[in-house]
Amino acid sequence: MSMRRRLRRAVGGRRSDVKTVEQHYRDIAPKLMNYFMGNGANYADACEIVQETFARLWKMRDQLRDDEAAVSGLVYTIARNIRNDRARHGRFEVFATAVVDGEETSVAPEQTVPAPETLPSDRAFLRRRIVAALGALPEVLREAYTLFHISELSVREIAAQTGVTENLVKVRIHRAKLKLRASLADLAT
C-alpha cells in the first residue's frame, strides 16, 4: 500500500488533501530544516519542529490556499511559534556526544570537557564559528539572512512573511553579510 493511501486511510483525508500537503512537505521541509540548522538547532530538534509543523498544517488543510508563497509563510510562522514555545517551556534537552573507546555515547553537558584548540581547517570548528557568528547577529538580521541564504526564499516571500518591505529585507541581508564578514574575517587568511 502506498504512503499516500496509508496516510489518507489513517487520517480520513481526501486524495487531493494528501497530495497537496505532501507536495508542500517536499517543497518546504528541506528549506525549513536548513533554516533551523542554520540558526543553531541540532538535527533532532529541527526534525521534531518540522514534523510538528506539518502535523499542524495537516489539521488546517481545508483552509489552505493554492498560493505557494502564502503556504510557505504560514509554515515558517507555525514553525517559529513551535520553536519559541519549546524554548519558553524548556523542552530542549542539551546533550553532547563523546567518543569513548571508539564508540559514540551521549553525555550530559555537565560531564563534558572543553575541546582542545583546533585548527581553522577543522569542520566542527568552522561550524561552531559560523553558528556563533549567526547567533551574534540581531534577530531581524539573522532571520532575513537565514531565510534568504539557507531556506532559499525570495526577497518577496521574506517580506510577505515578516511584514516588512522588500527594500528593508535587502538592507537586512546586506547588513547581516557585513557583520558576518567582519566576525569571520580571521578565517579568510
PDB file of C-alpha atoms in Angstrom:
ATOM      1  CA  MET A   1       0.000   0.000   0.000  1.00  0.00           C
ATOM      2  CA  SER A   2       1.386   3.400  -0.951  1.00  0.00           C
ATOM      3  CA  MET A   3       2.300   6.030   1.616  1.00  0.00           C
ATOM      4  CA  ARG A   4      -0.392   8.320   0.235  1.00  0.00           C
ATOM      5  CA  ARG A   5      -3.065   5.659   0.599  1.00  0.00           C
ATOM      6  CA  ARG A   6      -1.960   4.783   4.152  1.00  0.00           C
ATOM      7  CA  LEU A   7      -1.958   8.441   5.162  1.00  0.00           C
ATOM      8  CA  ARG A   8      -5.406   9.013   3.655  1.00  0.00           C
ATOM      9  CA  ARG A   9      -6.775   5.920   5.402  1.00  0.00           C
ATOM     10  CA  ALA A  10      -5.143   6.803   8.731  1.00  0.00           C
ATOM     11  CA  VAL A  11      -6.448  10.359   8.908  1.00  0.00           C
ATOM     12  CA  GLY A  12      -9.532  10.128   6.736  1.00  0.00           C
ATOM     13  CA  GLY A  13      -8.348  12.742   4.277  1.00  0.00           C
ATOM     14  CA  ARG A  14      -9.315  13.176   0.662  1.00  0.00           C
ATOM     15  CA  ARG A  15      -6.829  12.152  -2.010  1.00  0.00           C
ATOM     16  CA  SER A  16      -6.301  15.792  -3.017  1.00  0.00           C
ATOM     17  CA  ASP A  17      -5.597  16.795   0.625  1.00  0.00           C
ATOM     18  CA  VAL A  18      -2.865  14.199   0.980  1.00  0.00           C
ATOM     19  CA  LYS A  19      -1.318  15.117  -2.342  1.00  0.00           C
ATOM     20  CA  THR A  20      -1.372  18.843  -1.562  1.00  0.00           C
ATOM     21  CA  VAL A  21       0.172  18.565   1.909  1.00  0.00           C
ATOM     22  CA  GLU A  22       2.691  16.020   0.658  1.00  0.00           C
ATOM     23  CA  GLN A  23       3.755  18.399  -2.126  1.00  0.00           C
ATOM     24  CA  HIS A  24       4.122  21.269   0.347  1.00  0.00           C
ATOM     25  CA  TYR A  25       6.209  18.980   2.556  1.00  0.00           C
ATOM     26  CA  ARG A  26       8.522  18.077  -0.322  1.00  0.00           C
ATOM     27  CA  ASP A  27       8.930  21.726  -1.306  1.00  0.00           C
ATOM     28  CA  ILE A  28       9.238  23.377   2.103  1.00  0.00           C
ATOM     29  CA  ALA A  29      10.531  20.822   4.648  1.00  0.00           C
ATOM     30  CA  PRO A  30      14.172  20.739   3.431  1.00  0.00           C
ATOM     31  CA  LYS A  31      14.330  24.543   3.462  1.00  0.00           C
ATOM     32  CA  LEU A  32      12.760  24.632   6.918  1.00  0.00           C
ATOM     33  CA  MET A  33      15.308  22.106   8.197  1.00  0.00           C
ATOM     34  CA  ASN A  34      18.125  24.230   6.769  1.00  0.00           C
ATOM     35  CA  TYR A  35      16.639  27.324   8.401  1.00  0.00           C
ATOM     36  CA  PHE A  36      16.656  25.770  11.876  1.00  0.00           C
ATOM     37  CA  MET A  37      20.038  24.083  11.436  1.00  0.00           C
ATOM     38  CA  GLY A  38      21.456  27.419  10.264  1.00  0.00           C
ATOM     39  CA  ASN A  39      20.077  29.058  13.387  1.00  0.00           C
ATOM     40  CA  GLY A  40      21.913  26.622  15.645  1.00  0.00           C
ATOM     41  CA  ALA A  41      19.275  23.934  16.291  1.00  0.00           C
ATOM     42  CA  ASN A  42      20.520  20.371  16.356  1.00  0.00           C
ATOM     43  CA  TYR A  43      19.231  17.876  13.803  1.00  0.00           C
ATOM     44  CA  ALA A  44      16.831  16.055  16.141  1.00  0.00           C
ATOM     45  CA  ASP A  45      15.188  19.273  17.358  1.00  0.00           C
ATOM     46  CA  ALA A  46      14.872  20.567  13.803  1.00  0.00           C
ATOM     47  CA  CYS A  47      13.234  17.285  12.735  1.00  0.00           C
ATOM     48  CA  GLU A  48      10.744  17.451  15.602  1.00  0.00           C
ATOM     49  CA  ILE A  49       9.805  21.042  14.800  1.00  0.00           C
ATOM     50  CA  VAL A  50       9.325  20.262  11.106  1.00  0.00           C
ATOM     51  CA  GLN A  51       7.249  17.181  11.915  1.00  0.00           C
ATOM     52  CA  GLU A  52       5.023  19.073  14.345  1.00  0.00           C
ATOM     53  CA  THR A  53       4.682  21.956  11.877  1.00  0.00           C
ATOM     54  CA  PHE A  54       3.355  19.707   9.136  1.00  0.00           C
ATOM     55  CA  ALA A  55       1.067  17.889  11.568  1.00  0.00           C
ATOM     56  CA  ARG A  56      -0.497  21.262  12.368  1.00  0.00           C
ATOM     57  CA  LEU A  57      -0.614  22.120   8.659  1.00  0.00           C
ATOM     58  CA  TRP A  58      -2.491  18.869   8.055  1.00  0.00           C
ATOM     59  CA  LYS A  59      -5.123  19.903  10.601  1.00  0.00           C
ATOM     60  CA  MET A  60      -5.535  23.174   8.683  1.00  0.00           C
ATOM     61  CA  ARG A  61      -5.619  21.564   5.222  1.00  0.00           C
ATOM     62  CA  ASP A  62      -9.174  22.700   4.449  1.00  0.00           C
ATOM     63  CA  GLN A  63      -8.168  26.340   4.953  1.00  0.00           C
ATOM     64  CA  LEU A  64      -5.091  26.256   2.671  1.00  0.00           C
ATOM     65  CA  ARG A  65      -4.979  28.387  -0.435  1.00  0.00           C
ATOM     66  CA  ASP A  66      -3.264  27.387  -3.657  1.00  0.00           C
ATOM     67  CA  ASP A  67      -0.783  30.247  -3.272  1.00  0.00           C
ATOM     68  CA  GLU A  68       2.598  28.604  -2.568  1.00  0.00           C
ATOM     69  CA  ALA A  69       4.083  31.765  -1.023  1.00  0.00           C
ATOM     70  CA  ALA A  70       1.165  32.061   1.421  1.00  0.00           C
ATOM     71  CA  VAL A  71       1.535  28.434   2.493  1.00  0.00           C
ATOM     72  CA  SER A  72       5.295  28.848   2.839  1.00  0.00           C
ATOM     73  CA  GLY A  73       4.829  31.901   5.050  1.00  0.00           C
ATOM     74  CA  LEU A  74       2.266  30.047   7.138  1.00  0.00           C
ATOM     75  CA  VAL A  75       4.596  27.065   7.569  1.00  0.00           C
ATOM     76  CA  TYR A  76       7.501  29.258   8.702  1.00  0.00           C
ATOM     77  CA  THR A  77       5.226  31.135  11.120  1.00  0.00           C
ATOM     78  CA  ILE A  78       3.946  27.880  12.629  1.00  0.00           C
ATOM     79  CA  ALA A  79       7.492  26.510  12.920  1.00  0.00           C
ATOM     80  CA  ARG A  80       8.865  29.656  14.570  1.00  0.00           C
ATOM     81  CA  ASN A  81       5.982  29.616  17.055  1.00  0.00           C
ATOM     82  CA  ILE A  82       6.691  25.972  17.898  1.00  0.00           C
ATOM     83  CA  ARG A  83      10.389  26.763  18.374  1.00  0.00           C
ATOM     84  CA  ASN A  84       9.568  29.735  20.598  1.00  0.00           C
ATOM     85  CA  ASP A  85       7.081  27.699  22.664  1.00  0.00           C
ATOM     86  CA  ARG A  86       9.637  24.954  23.185  1.00  0.00           C
ATOM     87  CA  ALA A  87      12.330  27.425  24.161  1.00  0.00           C
ATOM     88  CA  ARG A  88       9.964  29.147  26.597  1.00  0.00           C
ATOM     89  CA  HIS A  89       8.965  25.896  28.239  1.00  0.00           C
ATOM     90  CA  GLY A  90      12.474  24.429  28.260  1.00  0.00           C
ATOM     91  CA  ARG A  91      11.633  21.343  26.230  1.00  0.00           C
ATOM     92  CA  PHE A  92      15.038  21.124  24.608  1.00  0.00           C
ATOM     93  CA  GLU A  93      17.479  18.834  26.359  1.00  0.00           C
ATOM     94  CA  VAL A  94      21.093  19.572  25.655  1.00  0.00           C
ATOM     95  CA  PHE A  95      23.410  16.617  25.285  1.00  0.00           C
ATOM     96  CA  ALA A  96      26.818  16.292  23.786  1.00  0.00           C
ATOM     97  CA  THR A  97      28.403  13.350  22.049  1.00  0.00           C
ATOM     98  CA  ALA A  98      31.619  11.889  23.330  1.00  0.00           C
ATOM     99  CA  VAL A  99      33.795   9.198  21.818  1.00  0.00           C
ATOM    100  CA  VAL A 100      34.868   6.651  24.396  1.00  0.00           C
ATOM    101  CA  ASP A 101      36.974   3.676  23.260  1.00  0.00           C
ATOM    102  CA  GLY A 102      35.992   4.288  19.650  1.00  0.00           C
ATOM    103  CA  GLU A 103      32.229   4.377  20.322  1.00  0.00           C
ATOM    104  CA  GLU A 104      29.971   7.438  20.402  1.00  0.00           C
ATOM    105  CA  THR A 105      27.954   7.919  23.565  1.00  0.00           C
ATOM    106  CA  SER A 106      25.669  10.716  24.718  1.00  0.00           C
ATOM    107  CA  VAL A 107      26.692  12.577  27.835  1.00  0.00           C
ATOM    108  CA  ALA A 108      25.019  15.315  29.813  1.00  0.00           C
ATOM    109  CA  PRO A 109      26.522  18.814  29.417  1.00  0.00           C
ATOM    110  CA  GLU A 110      27.937  18.886  32.939  1.00  0.00           C
ATOM    111  CA  GLN A 111      30.033  15.797  32.098  1.00  0.00           C
ATOM    112  CA  THR A 112      31.677  17.321  29.035  1.00  0.00           C
ATOM    113  CA  VAL A 113      35.084  18.894  28.954  1.00  0.00           C
ATOM    114  CA  PRO A 114      36.195  21.725  26.689  1.00  0.00           C
ATOM    115  CA  ALA A 115      37.624  20.610  23.362  1.00  0.00           C
ATOM    116  CA  PRO A 116      41.298  21.180  22.740  1.00  0.00           C
ATOM    117  CA  GLU A 117      42.311  24.010  20.433  1.00  0.00           C
ATOM    118  CA  THR A 118      41.526  23.109  16.848  1.00  0.00           C
ATOM    119  CA  LEU A 119      42.876  24.225  13.536  1.00  0.00           C
ATOM    120  CA  PRO A 120      40.704  26.522  11.393  1.00  0.00           C
ATOM    121  CA  SER A 121      40.547  23.734   8.812  1.00  0.00           C
ATOM    122  CA  ASP A 122      38.592  21.542  11.228  1.00  0.00           C
ATOM    123  CA  ARG A 123      34.955  21.308  10.020  1.00  0.00           C
ATOM    124  CA  ALA A 124      33.491  21.175  13.516  1.00  0.00           C
ATOM    125  CA  PHE A 125      35.486  24.264  14.446  1.00  0.00           C
ATOM    126  CA  LEU A 126      34.216  26.107  11.365  1.00  0.00           C
ATOM    127  CA  ARG A 127      30.625  25.084  12.062  1.00  0.00           C
ATOM    128  CA  ARG A 128      30.863  26.333  15.659  1.00  0.00           C
ATOM    129  CA  ARG A 129      32.325  29.630  14.481  1.00  0.00           C
ATOM    130  CA  ILE A 130      29.637  30.122  11.835  1.00  0.00           C
ATOM    131  CA  VAL A 131      26.818  29.194  14.214  1.00  0.00           C
ATOM    132  CA  ALA A 132      28.259  31.549  16.839  1.00  0.00           C
ATOM    133  CA  ALA A 133      28.565  34.359  14.277  1.00  0.00           C
ATOM    134  CA  LEU A 134      24.974  33.816  13.152  1.00  0.00           C
ATOM    135  CA  GLY A 135      23.850  33.702  16.768  1.00  0.00           C
ATOM    136  CA  ALA A 136      25.563  37.019  17.479  1.00  0.00           C
ATOM    137  CA  LEU A 137      23.550  38.776  14.777  1.00  0.00           C
ATOM    138  CA  PRO A 138      20.489  40.742  15.851  1.00  0.00           C
ATOM    139  CA  GLU A 139      17.342  38.615  15.411  1.00  0.00           C
ATOM    140  CA  VAL A 140      15.961  40.614  12.467  1.00  0.00           C
ATOM    141  CA  LEU A 141      19.248  40.384  10.545  1.00  0.00           C
ATOM    142  CA  ARG A 142      19.694  36.676  11.315  1.00  0.00           C
ATOM    143  CA  GLU A 143      16.151  35.884  10.246  1.00  0.00           C
ATOM    144  CA  ALA A 144      16.458  37.726   6.933  1.00  0.00           C
ATOM    145  CA  TYR A 145      19.870  36.195   6.205  1.00  0.00           C
ATOM    146  CA  THR A 146      18.922  32.599   7.023  1.00  0.00           C
ATOM    147  CA  LEU A 147      15.595  32.778   5.197  1.00  0.00           C
ATOM    148  CA  PHE A 148      17.359  34.084   2.097  1.00  0.00           C
ATOM    149  CA  HIS A 149      20.600  32.095   2.041  1.00  0.00           C
ATOM    150  CA  ILE A 150      19.723  28.916   3.908  1.00  0.00           C
ATOM    151  CA  SER A 151      15.998  28.469   3.296  1.00  0.00           C
ATOM    152  CA  GLU A 152      16.325  29.925  -0.208  1.00  0.00           C
ATOM    153  CA  LEU A 153      13.202  32.082  -0.006  1.00  0.00           C
ATOM    154  CA  SER A 154      12.900  35.059  -2.326  1.00  0.00           C
ATOM    155  CA  VAL A 155      13.079  38.609  -1.040  1.00  0.00           C
ATOM    156  CA  ARG A 156       9.370  38.972  -1.830  1.00  0.00           C
ATOM    157  CA  GLU A 157       8.489  35.852   0.201  1.00  0.00           C
ATOM    158  CA  ILE A 158      10.585  37.034   3.143  1.00  0.00           C
ATOM    159  CA  ALA A 159       8.946  40.473   3.030  1.00  0.00           C
ATOM    160  CA  ALA A 160       5.475  38.922   3.000  1.00  0.00           C
ATOM    161  CA  GLN A 161       6.359  36.562   5.813  1.00  0.00           C
ATOM    162  CA  THR A 162       7.979  39.137   8.087  1.00  0.00           C
ATOM    163  CA  GLY A 163       5.654  42.034   7.289  1.00  0.00           C
ATOM    164  CA  VAL A 164       8.319  44.480   6.122  1.00  0.00           C
ATOM    165  CA  THR A 165       9.136  45.984   2.723  1.00  0.00           C
ATOM    166  CA  GLU A 166      11.306  44.212   0.177  1.00  0.00           C
ATOM    167  CA  ASN A 167      13.878  47.015   0.391  1.00  0.00           C
ATOM    168  CA  LEU A 168      14.175  46.565   4.141  1.00  0.00           C
ATOM    169  CA  VAL A 169      14.706  42.818   3.635  1.00  0.00           C
ATOM    170  CA  LYS A 170      17.538  43.580   1.184  1.00  0.00           C
ATOM    171  CA  VAL A 171      19.105  46.016   3.644  1.00  0.00           C
ATOM    172  CA  ARG A 172      18.916  43.462   6.463  1.00  0.00           C
ATOM    173  CA  ILE A 173      20.519  40.754   4.319  1.00  0.00           C
ATOM    174  CA  HIS A 174      23.308  43.153   3.318  1.00  0.00           C
ATOM    175  CA  ARG A 175      23.946  44.248   6.916  1.00  0.00           C
ATOM    176  CA  ALA A 176      23.999  40.626   8.067  1.00  0.00           C
ATOM    177  CA  LYS A 177      26.613  39.805   5.403  1.00  0.00           C
ATOM    178  CA  LEU A 178      28.777  42.719   6.514  1.00  0.00           C
ATOM    179  CA  LYS A 179      28.597  41.686  10.180  1.00  0.00           C
ATOM    180  CA  LEU A 180      29.318  38.038   9.339  1.00  0.00           C
ATOM    181  CA  ARG A 181      32.257  39.019   7.142  1.00  0.00           C
ATOM    182  CA  ALA A 182      33.683  41.134   9.954  1.00  0.00           C
ATOM    183  CA  SER A 183      33.219  38.473  12.660  1.00  0.00           C
ATOM    184  CA  LEU A 184      34.698  35.701  10.487  1.00  0.00           C
ATOM    185  CA  ALA A 185      37.491  37.792   8.917  1.00  0.00           C
ATOM    186  CA  ASP A 186      40.247  35.879  10.732  1.00  0.00           C
ATOM    187  CA  LEU A 187      39.220  32.683   8.889  1.00  0.00           C
ATOM    188  CA  ALA A 188      39.957  34.217   5.467  1.00  0.00           C
ATOM    189  CA  THR A 189      43.717  34.158   5.994  1.00  0.00           C
TER     190      THR A 189
END
